[in-house]
């Protein structure tokens, strides 16, 4: 950070990411099935910044991903898979969820 | 031709994005992420009441990693003007001072402060991220809502046309005005970089679809931003020192391919579709490249 910029003394920068609860209500999650086919441009279409590249390989940070599915639409090699594949209750709610 | 941005050479660290509390598939968040890839650390941002103000932080937590000031609805460009003046008094140079409003905070409720800052040619730039309705308060009609779109207070569709904000800002005589789209990140980032490099006031208007308000699936946000450009209804261009250039050539796909899948246009008539198509055909026929 540029230290000479005046800091507004309220919030801790980037601190929302530390308490992200996206994974608790996500219905689908992206799964990179064919890494070689992923278009790097898709990094710029993720609203959360959940996609990142590590040594040339694109990966997903599921702690902040909300499962919108944009990455799967915008790039080959990524598919959306359900978070829960078990039995649904009579109201379509997954077992054990509140 | 606009300077090209090499997407692969951009920094990986996000100064906005992870942990934001926006809806899944939020285009405003995409616009914010893309912008911060080129504006970087030496940026101060003011945001009036809008989705963007909410999703970027609450209480003592924020997803921004730059100084971020949540202003009143009417005055983000005025606050940015004050910040620039304060920086100058303190001798702090090379800082991007940005006001970033939604369509309401730019074209309607925030227009007075925006017009004033443009007229004074303040050394700041304003970004309007446009989801074409007041989505932070439940999807009401605004001046950027297109004709015939259904909103929470226009059950039969908006009866009037979308206000042309780019033309209005252009006639303020400011040095740089540009339209952008989240579906074309290199173009968007190049325009932001140009606005940041210029002295004086600049205005950038980004089309950022809201999947909830538009009635499309959350995974189609970028696709519909792209279709808006490709069908010709959202032209990507810039006006720099009075010289106008189109920066992305549309493929001119049928307008109906953009309009019909959106639930907000479920009551649009065939005549209105034809009128829009004719309007696009006439415009691109006359203006050319």
PDB file of C-alpha atoms in Angstrom, chain A residues 2 4 6 12 27-28 31 34 36 40-43 45 47 61 63 72 76 78 81 89-90 92-93 95:
ATOM      1  CA  UNK A   2       1.100   3.555  -0.605  1.00  0.00           C
ATOM      2  CA  UNK A   4       1.604   8.350   2.412  1.00  0.00           C
ATOM      3  CA  UNK A   6      -4.312   9.220   4.245  1.00  0.00           C
ATOM      4  CA  UNK A  12      -9.504  -3.267   7.801  1.00  0.00           C
ATOM      5  CA  UNK A  27     -25.651 -24.738  -4.431  1.00  0.00           C
ATOM      6  CA  UNK A  28     -23.176 -25.457  -7.204  1.00  0.00           C
ATOM      7  CA  UNK A  31     -14.878 -27.865 -10.979  1.00  0.00           C
ATOM      8  CA  UNK A  34      -9.758 -29.954 -18.106  1.00  0.00           C
ATOM      9  CA  UNK A  36      -5.580 -27.142 -20.385  1.00  0.00           C
ATOM     10  CA  UNK A  40      -7.237 -17.345 -18.898  1.00  0.00           C
ATOM     11  CA  UNK A  41      -9.581 -14.454 -19.757  1.00  0.00           C
ATOM     12  CA  UNK A  42     -12.140 -16.044 -17.438  1.00  0.00           C
ATOM     13  CA  UNK A  43     -10.106 -14.714 -14.502  1.00  0.00           C
ATOM     14  CA  UNK A  45     -15.146 -12.412 -15.275  1.00  0.00           C
ATOM     15  CA  UNK A  47     -17.140 -11.371  -9.481  1.00  0.00           C
ATOM     16  CA  UNK A  61     -10.668 -20.586  -4.102  1.00  0.00           C
ATOM     17  CA  UNK A  63     -13.851 -20.155   0.348  1.00  0.00           C
ATOM     18  CA  UNK A  72     -18.348 -22.390 -16.667  1.00  0.00           C
ATOM     19  CA  UNK A  76     -14.204 -24.522 -21.640  1.00  0.00           C
ATOM     20  CA  UNK A  78     -14.939 -25.835 -16.199  1.00  0.00           C
ATOM     21  CA  UNK A  81     -21.318 -29.583 -10.027  1.00  0.00           C
ATOM     22  CA  UNK A  89     -36.055 -33.761   2.266  1.00  0.00           C
ATOM     23  CA  UNK A  90     -39.736 -33.378   1.441  1.00  0.00           C
ATOM     24  CA  UNK A  92     -36.274 -30.106  -1.334  1.00  0.00           C
ATOM     25  CA  UNK A  93     -33.900 -29.125   1.454  1.00  0.00           C
ATOM     26  CA  UNK A  95     -30.600 -33.179   5.104  1.00  0.00           C
TER      27      UNK A  95
END
